[in-house]
């Protein structure tokens, strides 16, 4: 049986070897590939010298895109008509405008790749309809890699097909990205050029979809491919793979069907323990019928990277159910804080839950987006701190606050320019008077335990400074109170530390926490009658561990 990898050794059109025709694990997409030719130029592996062309004085000017097609329906997009040429000849292209409608749009392919640096000094000059055009260096390499030697090719590449200097056009086109990838005949994932034969070895290994030997260069090469190639860590690639009918992965001159990647990882999961984390993109694909909510995906993709903080939201919109996209519009003219606030508000109002507060897990205020209130998570900040309320996708082990949310309101304070506040009901369960830094593993000689101890102490010290409590032994400068929210389906089971500003009666959310003895609603037992009258549900116990009355908390 043949391998699923195609080694492309000439610049002519070649057929990708897709494996055995009777392999039951192949998808319909792979059946399509067996009956068609995948064309790729693969002559040289080095960057041609003309990539260093100087910026000309005049450049290509984008004509405006029509907001509707000629028949008054739908929208239009640009496609690249990539003119043929040898690997080392100058890149020439034309831009054609076509309607984004099935039956009217021609056969085209989309490219999923990593932009890399957006420094204009590193841009590359190509010829677009006879005029010079400056494009990212990564896009120029993509065009060379996928250029045919004897006929033109229609491609969609975001950096070129969207006028990146026009925020209005960019917002409109990005909002249609899901349709662009769904309509394409296939998606070409470009991981980059080969490096010292390791990537070739990895692609060969993955194409075989077999259990790799626990020791050997093939496994090491595959680990390096997943961990070192930046494509696997980017957030935009999730929808680019998930929405595609057919996806091919290209690295250098090797071509492997995307279906081989998640299957190979699944078969070799045990060998990756301690060596590499599973890239989130491997769990995305056309076979996933219903995807998690926006909140869950925001949490799951927190470590995925985006050049713009706005794209941490926009890159997920094409993966959502229609009801989950309500109230979220693509707008590259707004600030990151404005977008994150509107998304948090939309999620709270639509789900009648404060579970989103569990997304507030970064402690350093200096790292947060300017103008972002403490109750709105900063999704641009990656953190190693696990979220109690969002880490478990399928179970709800705690329910300290009952459900659903009630008495929730997001509003601006009168006569202030501060971010909006979140108003909600809750109780004050207890007061933190002083915090001491104690060792988790005192006197332990275990290096792993010592490392955990160091991380624990660093976390506690950061929290002390953030909460304004001063160092251990000093007098607290703020009254710190733990509020148990009773208006939340999931989050309120995690009591949130807050410190109170006595002059304004406003609170700042520090984060969720576990408090033994109140995690299933014990602290609200004495309020059963009052809560039932508000349409709120919580468990009943023989006695209550709190006598605190309901309060309205304003979180800034």
Coordinates of C-alpha atoms in Angstrom, one line a residue, residues 23-353:
X23 CA -8.7 1.9 4.1
X24 CA -12.0 2.3 6.1
X25 CA -10.6 5.1 8.2
X26 CA -10.4 7.5 5.1
X27 CA -13.1 10.1 4.9
X28 CA -15.1 11.2 2.0
X29 CA -12.7 14.1 1.6
X30 CA -9.9 11.7 1.1
X31 CA -11.9 9.8 -1.5
X32 CA -12.2 13.0 -3.4
X33 CA -8.4 13.6 -3.2
X34 CA -7.7 10.1 -4.6
X35 CA -9.6 11.1 -7.7
X36 CA -8.0 14.5 -8.2
X37 CA -4.6 15.9 -8.6
X38 CA -3.0 18.1 -6.0
X39 CA -0.8 20.6 -7.7
X40 CA 2.1 22.2 -5.9
X41 CA 5.3 23.8 -7.0
X42 CA 8.3 22.3 -5.2
X43 CA 11.5 23.1 -6.9
X44 CA 13.5 25.1 -4.5
X45 CA 13.7 25.0 -0.7
X46 CA 15.6 28.3 -0.2
X47 CA 14.3 31.9 -0.3
X48 CA 15.0 33.5 -3.7
X49 CA 17.1 36.7 -3.6
X50 CA 14.4 38.9 -5.0
X51 CA 12.5 38.7 -1.7
X52 CA 14.7 41.6 -0.7
X53 CA 13.3 44.0 -3.3
X54 CA 13.2 47.6 -2.2
X55 CA 9.9 49.3 -1.6
X56 CA 8.8 51.3 -4.7
X57 CA 7.5 54.8 -4.6
X58 CA 4.0 53.8 -5.8
X59 CA 2.0 50.8 -4.9
X60 CA -1.2 48.9 -5.9
X61 CA -4.4 50.7 -4.8
X62 CA -7.4 48.5 -3.8
X63 CA -10.6 49.4 -5.6
X64 CA -13.6 49.2 -3.1
X65 CA -15.5 46.0 -2.9
X66 CA -19.2 46.2 -3.7
X67 CA -21.3 45.7 -0.5
X68 CA -23.7 43.6 -2.6
X69 CA -23.4 41.4 -5.7
X70 CA -24.8 42.5 -9.0
X71 CA -28.2 40.9 -8.4
X72 CA -28.5 42.7 -5.0
X73 CA -27.8 39.7 -2.9
X74 CA -24.9 38.4 -0.9
X75 CA -21.4 39.9 -0.7
X76 CA -18.3 39.9 -2.9
X77 CA -14.8 38.8 -2.1
X78 CA -11.5 39.1 -4.0
X79 CA -9.6 36.1 -5.3
X80 CA -5.9 35.9 -6.3
X81 CA -5.3 34.8 -9.8
X82 CA -1.8 33.7 -9.3
X83 CA 0.1 33.7 -12.7
X84 CA 2.4 30.8 -13.5
X85 CA 6.1 31.0 -13.0
X86 CA 9.2 29.1 -11.9
X87 CA 10.2 29.1 -8.2
X88 CA 12.8 31.8 -8.5
X89 CA 10.9 34.1 -10.9
X90 CA 9.1 37.3 -9.7
X91 CA 5.6 36.7 -8.3
X92 CA 2.9 38.1 -10.5
X93 CA -0.8 38.1 -9.6
X94 CA -4.2 39.7 -10.4
X95 CA -7.1 40.3 -8.1
X96 CA -10.6 39.4 -9.3
X97 CA -13.9 40.2 -7.5
X98 CA -16.4 37.4 -7.3
X99 CA -19.8 36.9 -5.5
X100 CA -19.6 34.7 -2.4
X101 CA -22.5 32.6 -3.5
X102 CA -22.7 28.9 -4.3
X103 CA -23.1 28.3 -8.0
X104 CA -21.7 31.7 -8.9
X105 CA -18.2 31.6 -7.4
X106 CA -15.4 29.8 -9.3
X107 CA -13.3 26.9 -8.0
X108 CA -10.8 28.3 -5.6
X109 CA -8.6 27.2 -2.7
X110 CA -7.9 29.0 0.6
X111 CA -4.6 29.1 2.4
X112 CA -4.2 28.7 6.2
X113 CA -0.8 29.9 7.3
X114 CA 1.0 32.1 9.9
X115 CA 1.4 35.7 9.1
X116 CA 4.6 36.1 11.1
X117 CA 6.0 39.6 11.5
X118 CA 3.8 42.5 10.4
X119 CA 6.7 44.9 10.3
X120 CA 6.4 46.8 7.1
X121 CA 10.2 46.9 6.7
X122 CA 10.1 43.1 6.3
X123 CA 7.4 43.2 3.6
X124 CA 8.0 41.8 0.2
X125 CA 7.2 43.4 -3.2
X126 CA 5.2 41.5 -5.8
X127 CA 3.5 42.6 -9.0
X128 CA -0.3 43.0 -8.9
X129 CA -1.8 43.8 -12.2
X130 CA 1.4 45.5 -13.2
X131 CA 1.7 47.6 -10.1
X132 CA 3.9 46.9 -7.1
X133 CA 2.2 45.5 -4.0
X134 CA 3.8 45.1 -0.6
X135 CA 2.7 41.9 1.2
X136 CA 4.0 40.0 4.3
X137 CA 7.0 37.9 3.6
X138 CA 5.1 34.8 4.7
X139 CA 2.4 35.5 2.1
X140 CA 5.1 35.8 -0.6
X141 CA 6.5 32.4 0.3
X142 CA 3.0 30.9 0.2
X143 CA 2.5 32.2 -3.3
X144 CA 5.8 30.8 -4.5
X145 CA 5.1 27.4 -2.9
X146 CA 1.6 27.1 -4.4
X147 CA 2.3 28.7 -7.8
X148 CA 1.9 26.4 -10.9
X149 CA 4.6 26.4 -13.6
X150 CA 2.3 26.4 -16.6
X151 CA -1.2 27.9 -15.7
X152 CA -2.9 30.3 -13.3
X153 CA -4.4 29.3 -10.0
X154 CA -7.2 30.9 -7.9
X155 CA -6.4 31.3 -4.3
X156 CA -7.8 33.2 -1.3
X157 CA -5.1 34.6 1.1
X158 CA -6.4 36.9 3.7
X159 CA -3.3 39.3 3.8
X160 CA -3.8 40.0 0.1
X161 CA -7.5 39.5 -0.6
X162 CA -8.6 41.9 2.2
X163 CA -7.4 45.5 2.2
X164 CA -5.8 45.5 5.6
X165 CA -5.6 49.3 5.7
X166 CA -9.4 49.6 5.5
X167 CA -11.0 48.7 8.9
X168 CA -14.5 48.8 7.5
X169 CA -13.8 46.4 4.7
X170 CA -11.7 44.2 7.0
X171 CA -14.6 44.0 9.5
X172 CA -17.1 43.0 6.7
X173 CA -14.8 40.4 5.2
X174 CA -13.7 38.9 8.5
X175 CA -17.4 38.5 9.4
X176 CA -17.7 36.3 6.3
X177 CA -14.6 34.2 6.9
X178 CA -16.6 31.1 7.8
X179 CA -18.5 31.3 4.5
X180 CA -15.2 31.8 2.6
X181 CA -13.7 28.6 4.1
X182 CA -16.9 26.6 3.7
X183 CA -17.2 27.6 0.0
X184 CA -13.6 26.8 -0.9
X185 CA -12.9 23.6 -2.8
X186 CA -10.1 22.8 -0.3
X187 CA -7.9 24.4 2.3
X188 CA -4.2 24.3 2.0
X189 CA -2.4 24.4 5.4
X190 CA 1.1 25.7 5.0
X191 CA 3.3 24.9 8.0
X192 CA 6.4 26.4 6.4
X193 CA 9.5 25.1 4.6
X194 CA 11.4 22.0 5.5
X195 CA 14.2 22.2 8.1
X196 CA 17.1 19.7 8.1
X197 CA 15.0 16.8 7.0
X198 CA 13.3 16.6 10.5
X199 CA 10.0 18.0 9.1
X200 CA 10.1 15.5 6.2
X201 CA 10.6 12.7 8.6
X202 CA 7.7 13.9 10.8
X203 CA 5.4 14.2 7.8
X204 CA 6.3 10.7 6.6
X205 CA 5.7 9.4 10.1
X206 CA 2.3 11.1 10.5
X207 CA 1.2 10.1 7.0
X208 CA 1.5 6.4 8.0
X209 CA -0.9 6.9 10.9
X210 CA 0.8 4.2 12.9
X211 CA 2.1 3.9 16.5
X212 CA 5.6 5.3 16.5
X213 CA 8.4 3.7 18.3
X214 CA 8.9 5.1 21.8
X215 CA 12.4 6.0 21.0
X216 CA 13.7 7.2 17.7
X217 CA 14.1 10.2 15.4
X218 CA 10.6 9.9 13.9
X219 CA 8.9 10.5 17.2
X220 CA 11.3 13.3 18.1
X221 CA 10.7 14.9 14.7
X222 CA 6.9 14.7 15.1
X223 CA 7.1 16.2 18.6
X224 CA 9.2 19.1 17.2
X225 CA 6.7 19.6 14.3
X226 CA 3.8 20.0 16.7
X227 CA 5.6 22.1 19.3
X228 CA 7.9 24.3 17.1
X229 CA 5.7 25.1 14.1
X230 CA 3.7 28.2 15.1
X231 CA 0.7 27.3 13.0
X232 CA -0.5 24.8 15.6
X233 CA -0.7 27.5 18.3
X234 CA -2.6 30.2 16.3
X235 CA -6.3 30.8 17.0
X236 CA -7.5 31.5 13.4
X237 CA -6.5 28.0 12.2
X238 CA -9.3 26.5 14.3
X239 CA -12.1 27.6 12.1
X240 CA -9.9 27.3 8.9
X241 CA -9.6 23.6 9.6
X242 CA -13.0 23.0 11.2
X243 CA -15.0 24.5 8.3
X244 CA -13.1 23.0 5.4
X245 CA -14.5 20.2 3.3
X246 CA -11.1 19.0 2.3
X247 CA -7.8 20.0 4.0
X248 CA -4.2 19.2 3.0
X249 CA -1.2 20.0 5.1
X250 CA 2.0 21.1 3.3
X251 CA 5.4 21.4 4.9
X252 CA 8.2 22.0 2.4
X253 CA 7.6 19.6 -0.4
X254 CA 5.6 17.1 1.7
X255 CA 1.8 16.9 1.5
X256 CA -0.4 15.0 4.0
X257 CA -4.2 14.9 4.4
X258 CA -5.3 16.7 7.6
X259 CA -7.2 13.6 8.7
X260 CA -3.9 11.8 9.3
X261 CA -2.8 14.3 12.0
X262 CA -5.5 13.8 14.7
X263 CA -5.6 10.1 14.0
X264 CA -1.8 9.8 14.4
X265 CA -1.9 11.8 17.6
X266 CA -4.7 9.6 19.1
X267 CA -2.7 6.5 18.4
X268 CA 0.5 7.9 20.0
X269 CA -1.0 9.9 22.9
X270 CA 0.8 7.9 25.5
X271 CA 4.2 8.7 23.9
X272 CA 3.6 12.4 24.2
X273 CA 3.2 12.5 28.0
X274 CA 5.5 15.1 29.4
X275 CA 6.8 16.0 25.9
X276 CA 4.1 18.0 24.3
X277 CA 0.5 19.2 24.9
X278 CA -2.2 18.3 22.4
X279 CA -2.7 21.3 20.1
X280 CA -6.4 22.4 20.4
X281 CA -6.7 22.4 16.6
X282 CA -6.5 18.6 16.5
X283 CA -9.9 18.4 18.3
X284 CA -11.5 20.6 15.6
X285 CA -12.8 19.3 12.3
X286 CA -15.9 18.8 10.1
X287 CA -16.9 15.7 12.1
X288 CA -17.7 17.8 15.2
X289 CA -21.4 18.4 14.9
X290 CA -22.0 20.7 17.8
X291 CA -19.3 22.8 19.3
X292 CA -19.0 24.3 22.8
X293 CA -20.4 27.7 23.7
X294 CA -18.4 30.9 23.1
X295 CA -17.5 31.1 26.8
X296 CA -16.2 27.5 26.8
X297 CA -14.2 28.1 23.7
X298 CA -12.7 31.3 25.0
X299 CA -11.4 29.4 28.0
X300 CA -10.2 26.4 25.9
X301 CA -8.3 28.6 23.5
X302 CA -6.8 30.9 26.0
X303 CA -3.3 29.8 25.1
X304 CA -3.9 30.1 21.3
X305 CA -2.1 33.1 19.9
X306 CA -3.4 36.1 17.9
X307 CA -1.6 39.1 16.6
X308 CA -4.6 41.3 17.6
X309 CA -6.3 40.9 20.9
X310 CA -9.7 41.5 19.1
X311 CA -9.1 38.3 17.1
X312 CA -9.3 36.2 20.3
X313 CA -13.1 36.7 19.9
X314 CA -13.5 37.2 16.1
X315 CA -11.6 34.0 15.3
X316 CA -14.2 31.9 17.1
X317 CA -17.4 33.4 15.7
X318 CA -17.5 31.0 12.7
X319 CA -17.4 28.0 15.1
X320 CA -20.5 29.1 17.1
X321 CA -24.1 28.1 17.0
X322 CA -26.2 31.0 15.7
X323 CA -27.7 31.8 19.1
X324 CA -24.2 32.2 20.5
X325 CA -23.2 34.9 18.0
X326 CA -26.0 37.2 19.1
X327 CA -24.7 40.6 20.0
X328 CA -21.1 40.0 18.8
X329 CA -20.3 42.1 15.7
X330 CA -16.9 42.2 14.0
X331 CA -15.6 45.8 14.2
X332 CA -11.9 46.5 14.0
X333 CA -12.4 50.2 14.9
X334 CA -13.4 49.4 18.5
X335 CA -11.1 48.9 21.4
X336 CA -10.3 45.5 22.9
X337 CA -11.8 46.5 26.2
X338 CA -15.0 47.6 24.5
X339 CA -15.3 44.2 22.7
X340 CA -14.5 42.1 25.8
X341 CA -17.0 44.1 27.9
X342 CA -19.8 43.6 25.3
X343 CA -19.1 39.9 25.0
X344 CA -19.1 39.4 28.8
X345 CA -22.4 41.4 29.0
X346 CA -23.9 39.4 26.2
X347 CA -22.9 36.0 27.8
X348 CA -24.3 37.1 31.2
X349 CA -27.6 38.3 29.8
X350 CA -28.1 35.4 27.4
X351 CA -27.2 32.6 29.8
X352 CA -28.6 34.1 33.0
X353 CA -25.4 33.0 34.7

